[in-house]
Coordinates of C-alpha atoms in Angstrom, one line a residue:
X1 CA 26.5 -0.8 48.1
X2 CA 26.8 -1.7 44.3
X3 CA 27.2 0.2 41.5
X4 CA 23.9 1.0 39.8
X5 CA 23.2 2.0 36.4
X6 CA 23.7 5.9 36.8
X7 CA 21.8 8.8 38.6
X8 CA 19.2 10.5 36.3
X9 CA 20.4 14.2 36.4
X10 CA 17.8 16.7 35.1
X11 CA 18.7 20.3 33.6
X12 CA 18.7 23.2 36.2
X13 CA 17.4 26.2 36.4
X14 CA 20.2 29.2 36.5
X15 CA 19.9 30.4 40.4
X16 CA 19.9 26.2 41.1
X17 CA 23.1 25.7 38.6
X18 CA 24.6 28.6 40.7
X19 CA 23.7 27.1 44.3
X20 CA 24.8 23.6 43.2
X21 CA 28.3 22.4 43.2
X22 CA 27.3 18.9 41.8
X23 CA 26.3 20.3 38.3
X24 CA 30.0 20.3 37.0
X25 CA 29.5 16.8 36.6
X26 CA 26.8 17.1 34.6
X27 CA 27.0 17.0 30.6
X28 CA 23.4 18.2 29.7
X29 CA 19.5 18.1 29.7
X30 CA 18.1 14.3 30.5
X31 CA 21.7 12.3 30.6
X32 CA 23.0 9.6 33.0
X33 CA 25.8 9.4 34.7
X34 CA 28.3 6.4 34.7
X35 CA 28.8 6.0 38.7
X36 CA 32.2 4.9 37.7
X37 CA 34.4 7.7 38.4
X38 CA 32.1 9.9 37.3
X39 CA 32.7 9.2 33.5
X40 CA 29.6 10.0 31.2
X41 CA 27.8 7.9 29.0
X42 CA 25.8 9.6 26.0
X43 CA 22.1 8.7 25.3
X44 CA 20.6 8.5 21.6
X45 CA 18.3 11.0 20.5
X46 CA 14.9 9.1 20.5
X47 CA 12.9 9.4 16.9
X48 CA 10.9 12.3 18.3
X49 CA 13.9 14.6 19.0
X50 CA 14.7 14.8 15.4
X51 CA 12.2 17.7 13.6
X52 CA 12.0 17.9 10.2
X53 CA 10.4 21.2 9.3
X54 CA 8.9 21.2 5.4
X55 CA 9.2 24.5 4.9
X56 CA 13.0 24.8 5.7
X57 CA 13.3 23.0 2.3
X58 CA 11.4 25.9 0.3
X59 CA 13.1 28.1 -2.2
X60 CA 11.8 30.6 -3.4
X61 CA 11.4 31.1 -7.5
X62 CA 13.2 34.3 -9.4
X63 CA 8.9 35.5 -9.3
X64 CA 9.2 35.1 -5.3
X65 CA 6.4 32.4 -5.6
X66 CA 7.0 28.9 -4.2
X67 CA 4.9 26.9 -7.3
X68 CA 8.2 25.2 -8.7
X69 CA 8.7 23.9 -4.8
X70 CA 5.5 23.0 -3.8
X71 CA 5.5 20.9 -7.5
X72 CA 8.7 19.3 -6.8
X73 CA 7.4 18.1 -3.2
X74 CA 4.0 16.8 -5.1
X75 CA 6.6 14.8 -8.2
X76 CA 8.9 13.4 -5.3
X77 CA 5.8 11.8 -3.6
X78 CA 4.5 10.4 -6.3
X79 CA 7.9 9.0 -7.8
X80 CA 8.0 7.6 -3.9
X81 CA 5.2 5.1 -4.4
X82 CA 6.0 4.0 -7.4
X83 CA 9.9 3.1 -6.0
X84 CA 8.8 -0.6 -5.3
X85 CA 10.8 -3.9 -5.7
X86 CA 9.8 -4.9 -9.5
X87 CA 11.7 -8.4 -9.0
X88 CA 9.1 -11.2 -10.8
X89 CA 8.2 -13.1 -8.0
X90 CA 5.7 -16.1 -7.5
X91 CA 2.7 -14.4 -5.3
X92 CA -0.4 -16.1 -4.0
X93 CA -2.7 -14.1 -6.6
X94 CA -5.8 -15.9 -5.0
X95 CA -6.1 -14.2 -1.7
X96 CA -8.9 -14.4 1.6
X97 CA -8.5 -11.6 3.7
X98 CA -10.5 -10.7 6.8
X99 CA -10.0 -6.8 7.7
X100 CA -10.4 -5.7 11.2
X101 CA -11.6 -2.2 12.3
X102 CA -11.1 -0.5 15.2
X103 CA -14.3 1.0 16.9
X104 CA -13.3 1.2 20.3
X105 CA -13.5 5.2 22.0
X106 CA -9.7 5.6 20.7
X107 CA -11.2 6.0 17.2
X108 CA -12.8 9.5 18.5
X109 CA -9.8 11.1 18.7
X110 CA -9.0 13.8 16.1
X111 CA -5.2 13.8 15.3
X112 CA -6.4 12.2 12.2
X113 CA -8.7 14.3 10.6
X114 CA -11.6 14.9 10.8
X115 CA -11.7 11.6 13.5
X116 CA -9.6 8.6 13.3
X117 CA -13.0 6.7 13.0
X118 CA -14.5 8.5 10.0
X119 CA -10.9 8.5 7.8
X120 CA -10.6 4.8 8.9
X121 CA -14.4 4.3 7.1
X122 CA -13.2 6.2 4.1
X123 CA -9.7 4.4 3.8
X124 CA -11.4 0.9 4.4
X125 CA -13.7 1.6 1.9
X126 CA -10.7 2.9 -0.8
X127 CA -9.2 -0.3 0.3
X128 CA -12.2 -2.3 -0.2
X129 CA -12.0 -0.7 -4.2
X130 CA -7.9 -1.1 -4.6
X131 CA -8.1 -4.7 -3.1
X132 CA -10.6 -6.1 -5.9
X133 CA -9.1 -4.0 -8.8
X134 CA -5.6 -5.5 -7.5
X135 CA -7.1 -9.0 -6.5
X136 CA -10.0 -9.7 -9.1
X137 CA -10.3 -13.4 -7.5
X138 CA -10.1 -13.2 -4.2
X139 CA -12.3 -13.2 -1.1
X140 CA -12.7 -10.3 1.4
X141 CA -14.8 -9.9 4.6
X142 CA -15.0 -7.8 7.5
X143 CA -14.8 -7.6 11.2
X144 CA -15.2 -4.8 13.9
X145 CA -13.8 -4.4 17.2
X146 CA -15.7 -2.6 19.9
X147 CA -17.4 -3.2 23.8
X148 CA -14.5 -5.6 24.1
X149 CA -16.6 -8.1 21.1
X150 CA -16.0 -8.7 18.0
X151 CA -18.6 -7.6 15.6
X152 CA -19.3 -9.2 12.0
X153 CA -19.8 -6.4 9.5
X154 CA -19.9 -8.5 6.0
X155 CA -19.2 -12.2 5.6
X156 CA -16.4 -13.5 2.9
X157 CA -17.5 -13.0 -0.6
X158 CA -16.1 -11.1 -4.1
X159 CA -18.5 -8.6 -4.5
X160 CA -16.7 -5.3 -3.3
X161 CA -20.3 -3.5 -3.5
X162 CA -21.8 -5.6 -0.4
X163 CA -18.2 -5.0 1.3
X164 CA -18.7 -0.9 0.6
X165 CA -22.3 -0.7 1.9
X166 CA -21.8 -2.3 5.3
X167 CA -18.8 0.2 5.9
X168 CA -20.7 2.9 4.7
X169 CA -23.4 2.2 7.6
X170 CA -21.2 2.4 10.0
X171 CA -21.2 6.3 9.8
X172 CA -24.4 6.3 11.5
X173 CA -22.8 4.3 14.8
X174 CA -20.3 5.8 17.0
X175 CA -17.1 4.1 18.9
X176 CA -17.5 3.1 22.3
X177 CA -16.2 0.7 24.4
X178 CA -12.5 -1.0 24.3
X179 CA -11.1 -3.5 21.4
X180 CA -10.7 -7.6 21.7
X181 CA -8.0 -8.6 19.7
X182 CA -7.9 -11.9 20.9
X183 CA -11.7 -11.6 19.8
X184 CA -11.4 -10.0 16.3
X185 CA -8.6 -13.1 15.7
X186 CA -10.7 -15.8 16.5
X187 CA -13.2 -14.7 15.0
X188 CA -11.0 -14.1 11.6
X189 CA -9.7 -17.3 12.1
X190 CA -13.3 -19.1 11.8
X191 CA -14.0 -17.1 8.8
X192 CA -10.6 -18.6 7.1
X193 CA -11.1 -21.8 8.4
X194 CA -12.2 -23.0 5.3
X195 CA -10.9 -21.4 3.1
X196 CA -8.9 -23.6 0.5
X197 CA -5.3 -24.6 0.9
X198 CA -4.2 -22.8 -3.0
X199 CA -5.1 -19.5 -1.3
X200 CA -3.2 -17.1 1.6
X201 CA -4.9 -16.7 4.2
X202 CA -4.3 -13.2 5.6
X203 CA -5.8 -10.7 8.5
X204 CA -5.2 -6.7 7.9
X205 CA -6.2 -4.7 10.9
X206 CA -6.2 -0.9 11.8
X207 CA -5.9 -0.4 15.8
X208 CA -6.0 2.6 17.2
X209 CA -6.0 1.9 20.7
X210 CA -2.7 1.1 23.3
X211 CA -5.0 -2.0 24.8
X212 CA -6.5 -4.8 24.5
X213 CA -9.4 -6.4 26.7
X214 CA -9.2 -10.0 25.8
X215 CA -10.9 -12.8 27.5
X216 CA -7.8 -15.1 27.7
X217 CA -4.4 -15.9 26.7
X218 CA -3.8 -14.2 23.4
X219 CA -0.4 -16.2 23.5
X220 CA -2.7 -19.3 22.7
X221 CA -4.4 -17.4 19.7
X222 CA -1.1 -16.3 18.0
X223 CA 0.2 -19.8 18.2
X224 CA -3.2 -20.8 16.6
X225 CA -2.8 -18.7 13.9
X226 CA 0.9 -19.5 12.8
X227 CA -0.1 -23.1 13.2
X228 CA -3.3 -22.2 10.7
X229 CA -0.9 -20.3 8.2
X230 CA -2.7 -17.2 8.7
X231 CA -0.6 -13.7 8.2
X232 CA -1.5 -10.6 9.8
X233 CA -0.6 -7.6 8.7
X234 CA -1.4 -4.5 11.3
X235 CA -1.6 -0.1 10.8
X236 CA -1.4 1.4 14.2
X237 CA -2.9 5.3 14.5
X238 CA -1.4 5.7 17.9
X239 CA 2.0 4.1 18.7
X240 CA 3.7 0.6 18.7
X241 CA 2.6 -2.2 21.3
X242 CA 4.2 -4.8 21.9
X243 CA 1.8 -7.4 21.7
X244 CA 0.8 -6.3 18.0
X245 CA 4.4 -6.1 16.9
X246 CA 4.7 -10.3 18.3
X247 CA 1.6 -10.9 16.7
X248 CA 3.0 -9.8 13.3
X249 CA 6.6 -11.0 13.5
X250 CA 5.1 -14.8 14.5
X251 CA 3.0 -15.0 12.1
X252 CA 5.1 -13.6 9.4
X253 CA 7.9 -15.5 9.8
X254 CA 10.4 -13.2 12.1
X255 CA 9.2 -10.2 9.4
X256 CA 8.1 -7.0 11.3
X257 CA 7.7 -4.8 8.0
X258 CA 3.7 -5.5 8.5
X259 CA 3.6 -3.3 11.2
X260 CA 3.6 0.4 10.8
X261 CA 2.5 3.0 13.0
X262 CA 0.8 6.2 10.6
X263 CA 2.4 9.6 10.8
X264 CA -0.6 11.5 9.0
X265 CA -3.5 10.7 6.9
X266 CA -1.5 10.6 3.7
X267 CA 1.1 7.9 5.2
X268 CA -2.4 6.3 7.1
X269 CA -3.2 5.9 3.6
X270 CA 0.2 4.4 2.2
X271 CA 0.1 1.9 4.4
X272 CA -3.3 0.5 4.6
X273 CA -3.1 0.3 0.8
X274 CA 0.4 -1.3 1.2
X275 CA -1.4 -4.5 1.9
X276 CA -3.4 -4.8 -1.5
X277 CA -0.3 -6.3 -3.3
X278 CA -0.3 -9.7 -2.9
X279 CA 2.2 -11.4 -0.4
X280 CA 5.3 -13.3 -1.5
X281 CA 4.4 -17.1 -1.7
X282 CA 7.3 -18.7 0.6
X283 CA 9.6 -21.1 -0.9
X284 CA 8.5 -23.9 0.9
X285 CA 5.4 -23.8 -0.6
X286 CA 6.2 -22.4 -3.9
X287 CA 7.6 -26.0 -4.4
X288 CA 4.0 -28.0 -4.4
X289 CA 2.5 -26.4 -7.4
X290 CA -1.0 -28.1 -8.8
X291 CA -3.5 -27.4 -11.2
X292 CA -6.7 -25.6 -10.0
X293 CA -9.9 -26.1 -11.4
X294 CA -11.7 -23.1 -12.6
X295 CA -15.1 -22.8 -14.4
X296 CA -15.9 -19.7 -17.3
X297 CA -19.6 -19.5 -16.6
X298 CA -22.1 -17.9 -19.5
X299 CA -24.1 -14.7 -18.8
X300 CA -27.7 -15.4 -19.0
X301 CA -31.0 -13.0 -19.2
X302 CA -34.2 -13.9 -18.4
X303 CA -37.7 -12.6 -18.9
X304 CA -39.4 -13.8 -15.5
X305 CA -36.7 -14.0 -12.1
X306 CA -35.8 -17.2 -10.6
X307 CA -33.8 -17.4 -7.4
X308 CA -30.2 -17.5 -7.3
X309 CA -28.1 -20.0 -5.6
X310 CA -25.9 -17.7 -3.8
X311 CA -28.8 -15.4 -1.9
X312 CA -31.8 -16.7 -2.7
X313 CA -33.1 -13.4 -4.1
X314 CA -35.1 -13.7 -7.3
X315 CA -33.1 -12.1 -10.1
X316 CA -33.7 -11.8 -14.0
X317 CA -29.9 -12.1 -14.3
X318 CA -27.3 -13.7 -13.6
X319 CA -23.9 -16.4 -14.3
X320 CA -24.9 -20.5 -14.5
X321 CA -22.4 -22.3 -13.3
X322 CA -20.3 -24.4 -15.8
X323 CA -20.5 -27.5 -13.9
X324 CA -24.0 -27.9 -12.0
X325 CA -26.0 -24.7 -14.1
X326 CA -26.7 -23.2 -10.8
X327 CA -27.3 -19.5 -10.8
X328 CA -24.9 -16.9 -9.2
X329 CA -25.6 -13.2 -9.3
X330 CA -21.9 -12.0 -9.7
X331 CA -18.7 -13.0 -10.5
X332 CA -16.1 -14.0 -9.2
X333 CA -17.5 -16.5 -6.8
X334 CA -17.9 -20.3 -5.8
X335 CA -20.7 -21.8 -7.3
X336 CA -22.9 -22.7 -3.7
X337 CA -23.9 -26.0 -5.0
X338 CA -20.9 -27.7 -6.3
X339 CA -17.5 -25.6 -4.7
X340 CA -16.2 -24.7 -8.2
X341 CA -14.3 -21.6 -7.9
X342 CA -16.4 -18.7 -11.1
X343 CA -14.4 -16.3 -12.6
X344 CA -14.3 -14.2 -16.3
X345 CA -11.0 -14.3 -18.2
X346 CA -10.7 -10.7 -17.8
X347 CA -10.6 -11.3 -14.1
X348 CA -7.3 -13.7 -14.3
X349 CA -6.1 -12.1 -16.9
X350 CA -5.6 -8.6 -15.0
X351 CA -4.3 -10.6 -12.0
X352 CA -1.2 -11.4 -14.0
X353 CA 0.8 -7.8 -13.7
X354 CA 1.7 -9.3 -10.1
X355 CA 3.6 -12.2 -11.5
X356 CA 5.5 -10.0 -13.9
X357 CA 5.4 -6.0 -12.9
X358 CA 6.0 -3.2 -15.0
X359 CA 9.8 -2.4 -14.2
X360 CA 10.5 1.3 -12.7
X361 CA 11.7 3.7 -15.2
X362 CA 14.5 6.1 -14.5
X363 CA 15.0 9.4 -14.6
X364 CA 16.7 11.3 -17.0
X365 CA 19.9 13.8 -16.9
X366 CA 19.6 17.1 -18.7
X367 CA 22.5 15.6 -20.4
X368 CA 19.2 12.9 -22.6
X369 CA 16.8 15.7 -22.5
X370 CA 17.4 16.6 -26.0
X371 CA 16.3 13.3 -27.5
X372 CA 12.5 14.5 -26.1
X373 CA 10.2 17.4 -26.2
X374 CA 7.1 16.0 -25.2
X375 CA 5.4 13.3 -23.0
X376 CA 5.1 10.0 -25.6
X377 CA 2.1 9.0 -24.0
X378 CA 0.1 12.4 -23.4
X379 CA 1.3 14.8 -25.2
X380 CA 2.5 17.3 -22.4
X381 CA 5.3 19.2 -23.5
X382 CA 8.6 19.0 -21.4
X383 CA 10.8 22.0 -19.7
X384 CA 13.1 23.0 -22.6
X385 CA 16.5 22.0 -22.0
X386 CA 18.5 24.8 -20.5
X387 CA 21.7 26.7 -22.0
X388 CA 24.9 25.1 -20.0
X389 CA 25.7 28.5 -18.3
X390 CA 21.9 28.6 -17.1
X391 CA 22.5 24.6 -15.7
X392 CA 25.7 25.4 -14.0
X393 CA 23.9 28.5 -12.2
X394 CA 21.3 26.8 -11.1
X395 CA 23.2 24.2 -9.7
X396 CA 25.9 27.0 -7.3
X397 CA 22.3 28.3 -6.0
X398 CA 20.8 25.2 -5.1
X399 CA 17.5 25.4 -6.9
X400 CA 17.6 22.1 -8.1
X401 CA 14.7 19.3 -8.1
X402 CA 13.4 17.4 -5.2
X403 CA 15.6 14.1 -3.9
X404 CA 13.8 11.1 -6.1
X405 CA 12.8 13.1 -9.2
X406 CA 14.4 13.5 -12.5
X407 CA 15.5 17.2 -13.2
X408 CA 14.5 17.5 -16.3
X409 CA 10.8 15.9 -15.3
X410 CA 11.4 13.0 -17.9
X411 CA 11.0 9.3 -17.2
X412 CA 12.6 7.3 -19.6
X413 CA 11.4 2.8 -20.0
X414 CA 14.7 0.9 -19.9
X415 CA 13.2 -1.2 -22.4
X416 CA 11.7 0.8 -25.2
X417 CA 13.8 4.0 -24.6
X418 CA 10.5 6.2 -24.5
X419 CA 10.4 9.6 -22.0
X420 CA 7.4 9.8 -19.9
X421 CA 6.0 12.5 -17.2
X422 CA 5.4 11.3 -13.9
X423 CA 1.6 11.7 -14.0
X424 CA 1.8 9.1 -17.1
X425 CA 4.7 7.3 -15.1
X426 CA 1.8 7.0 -12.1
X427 CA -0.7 6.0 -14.4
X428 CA 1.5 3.0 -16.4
X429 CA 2.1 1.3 -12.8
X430 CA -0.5 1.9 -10.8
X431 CA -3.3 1.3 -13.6
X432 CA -2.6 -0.1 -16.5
X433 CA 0.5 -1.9 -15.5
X434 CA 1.8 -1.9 -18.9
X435 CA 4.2 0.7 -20.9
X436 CA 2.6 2.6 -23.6
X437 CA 6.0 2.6 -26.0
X438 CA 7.0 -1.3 -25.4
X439 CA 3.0 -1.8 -26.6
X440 CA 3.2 0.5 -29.3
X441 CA 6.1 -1.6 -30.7
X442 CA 4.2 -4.6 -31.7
X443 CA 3.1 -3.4 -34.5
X444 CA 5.4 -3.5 -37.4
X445 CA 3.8 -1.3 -39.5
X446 CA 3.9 1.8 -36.8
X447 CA 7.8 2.3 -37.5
X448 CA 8.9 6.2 -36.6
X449 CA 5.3 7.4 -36.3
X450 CA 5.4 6.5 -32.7
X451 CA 7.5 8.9 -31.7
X452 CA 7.4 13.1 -31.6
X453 CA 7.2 14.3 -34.9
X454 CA 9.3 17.4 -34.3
X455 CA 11.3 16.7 -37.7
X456 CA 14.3 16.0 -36.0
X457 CA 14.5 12.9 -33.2
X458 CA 11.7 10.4 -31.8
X459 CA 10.7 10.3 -28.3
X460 CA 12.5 6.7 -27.2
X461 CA 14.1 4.5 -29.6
X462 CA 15.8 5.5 -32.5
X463 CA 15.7 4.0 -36.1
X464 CA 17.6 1.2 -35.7
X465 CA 15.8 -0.5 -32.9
X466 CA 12.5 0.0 -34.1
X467 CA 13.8 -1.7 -37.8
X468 CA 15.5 -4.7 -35.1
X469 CA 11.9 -5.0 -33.8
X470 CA 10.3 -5.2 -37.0
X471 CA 13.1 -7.8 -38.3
X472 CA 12.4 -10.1 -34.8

């Protein structure tokens, strides 16, 4: 008889190790055996194996409280998010995306809290919010999986308001039934059908169920889609199938960082949100750039309503169209008679921080705490810089700051020189996407005033940069 791959041998109990003779061969709990002369082959541990307990990380304070800890955990998750690649890239800033929601019975379950089917409501809508403040013209709609159908919950449009209400009514339904994915793609597909060939065309979809009752050959669909150009993007709540991670490494070119599987509602959240940024624009299509016509319509109020063009709803207000002088209610849009994509300068304007982002500031050593006493942006005073004997004891004990935070909780721009706290530092990227010392250096005029006035040092650059500035 051949050799085959090795006899499982399972851990004993101790009257069984005693009683059996063939346990010497054994090297532990769940290995295999080489059936080669008895040699032994070690397995991996599997992710699960390795525990990572929170509170073995705690240190307690010299009060015996644990509020410098739990602040450092809090900083080194925020400083996490921000860690992103800041390389100016060309992204597809006009986007159509079609997000899928799982409504099947594997929503009901309550390892997410309080169900899998309420947080994925209240993330879809925070998602709904993030993806128009990130994308101010682009489309979204949204579909529903459940009873093995795909259900329509809005169509495409810009108005995040219509996409929030029809989520919100969802509360009042419960899951049943098992998803379609092949469903839920073809029907995403049809909504991007048309959608023009100067946008992506993505799909995001939270599944939280390990099948799929599909009609057909979902092999077919996938092939459709990377034939159509359409990405998906996919958040599991329950574990990684196969069939979803193919679905996203076809379609994404051989890249399977669009699949993630949640760990708790916090990384739930990470993810889903992960998918507001606008893609990378491949090279092969970055090459066939063209102009894009865009109409500036003008804000009109009248005393009697007339019907819109876009729901056929009579309204008092609303945009006329710069080409044809239909009426749309809201902006941004395309104009129903004519195609011509609407939008406000505001709106492209606050679409450019993609093409250029905000680099990530570092921290900074106790060794460039001096040069700053106080947050430049809010104010918030700064730990005081400690003696060197006090530094070097703190460092034989261990209490020092979380991995991924500065220690002396100062951020400092590599381009201006200013020191920032990380709730400013949160703030500057995620918000405003600009940095308030490079902004307050346009002005001539402001010279030293920008920085603290402690009588000693500014916050950020010294003297002579802010007097090259002024001479540029």
């Amino acid at each position: 008889m051949a050799d085959s791959d090795g006899e499982y041998v399972q851990e004993l109990s101790d009257d069984e190790a005693v009683n059996d003779a063939g346990l010497k061969n054994a090297v532990g709990p769940g290995t295999r055996s080489s059936g080669r002369g008895g040699g032994q082959v070690a397995q991996p541990k599997a992710a699960w194996e390795d525990i990572h307990r929170s509170w073995d990380n705690v240190i307690e304070g010299a009060d015996g409280s644990i509020n410098s800890t739990v602040a450092g955990l809090l900083e080194a998750g925020k400083r996490k998010r921000l860690m992103r690649d800041t390389t100016p890239l060309q992204r597809g800033i006009i986007r159509h995306v079609i997000i899928v929601l799982d409504l099947s019975d594997a929503m009901a379950e309550k390892d997410l809290r309080p169900t899998r089917y309420l947080l994925t409501i209240r993330y879809a809508q925070e998602f709904v919010t993030e993806y128009f403040e990130q994308n101010p013209i682009s489309q979204l709609g949204v579909i529903g999986m459940r009873d093995g159908l795909a259900v329509r919950i809005s169509d495409m449009s810009g108005n995040p308001n219509e996409h929030i209400a029809a989520i919100q009514a969802l509360r009042s339904q419960e899951p049943k039934g098992h998803p379609s994915l092949q469903n839920a793609l073809d029907m995403a597909r049809g909504a991007l059908f048309h959608a023009p060939s100067h946008g992506t065309r993505e799909v995001v979809i939270v599944y939280g169920a390990l099948l799929s009752s599909d009609p057909g050959d979902i092999h077919q669909t996938i092939a459709s889609l990377v034939t159509d150009k359409i990405r998906v993007n996919m958040v599991g709540l329950a574990a990684q199938v196969a069939i979803c991670k193919e679905l996203v490494v076809k379609t994404n070119g051989g890249d399977e960082t669009g699949y993630g599987v949640a760990l708790n509602e916090q990384h739930f959240r990470d993810l889903l949100l992960e998918s507001t940024r606008p893609p990378i624009t491949h090279e092969e299509e970055a090459s066939a750039s063209s102009l894009l016509m865009m109409g500036f319509p003008s804000r009109i109020v009248e005393e009697t309503p007339s019907l819109c063009a876009c729901h056929s709803q009579p309204t008092k207000g609303g945009y006329l169209c710069s080409r044809c002088t239909s009426k749309v209610c809201s902006l941004p849009s395309v104009c129903p008679a004519c195609g011509l994509t609407l939008i406000l300068s505001t709106h492209l304007a606050r679409s450019y921080h993609h093409l250029f982002p905000l680099k990530n500031w570092i921290e900074v050593p106790w060794s460039k705490a001096h040069r700053s006493r106080a947050c430049f942006a809010c104010l918030a005073p700064f730990p005081a810089v400690p003696t060197a004997e006090v530094l070097a004891a703190k460092e034989a004990a261990g209490k020092v700051k979380s991995s991924g935070t500065s220690p002396s909780s100062r951020y400092e721009c590599t381009t201006c020189g200013k020191h920032f706290c990380i709730d400013c530092d949160v703030f500057a990227h995620d918000v405003v996407h600009n940095c308030p010392g490079c902004q307050s250096l346009v002005d001539p005029g402001m010279g030293e005033t920008n920085g603290i006035a402690d009588g000693e040092t500014t916050n950020g650059a010294r003297e002579a940069e802010v007097d090259a500035m002024q001479i540029d």
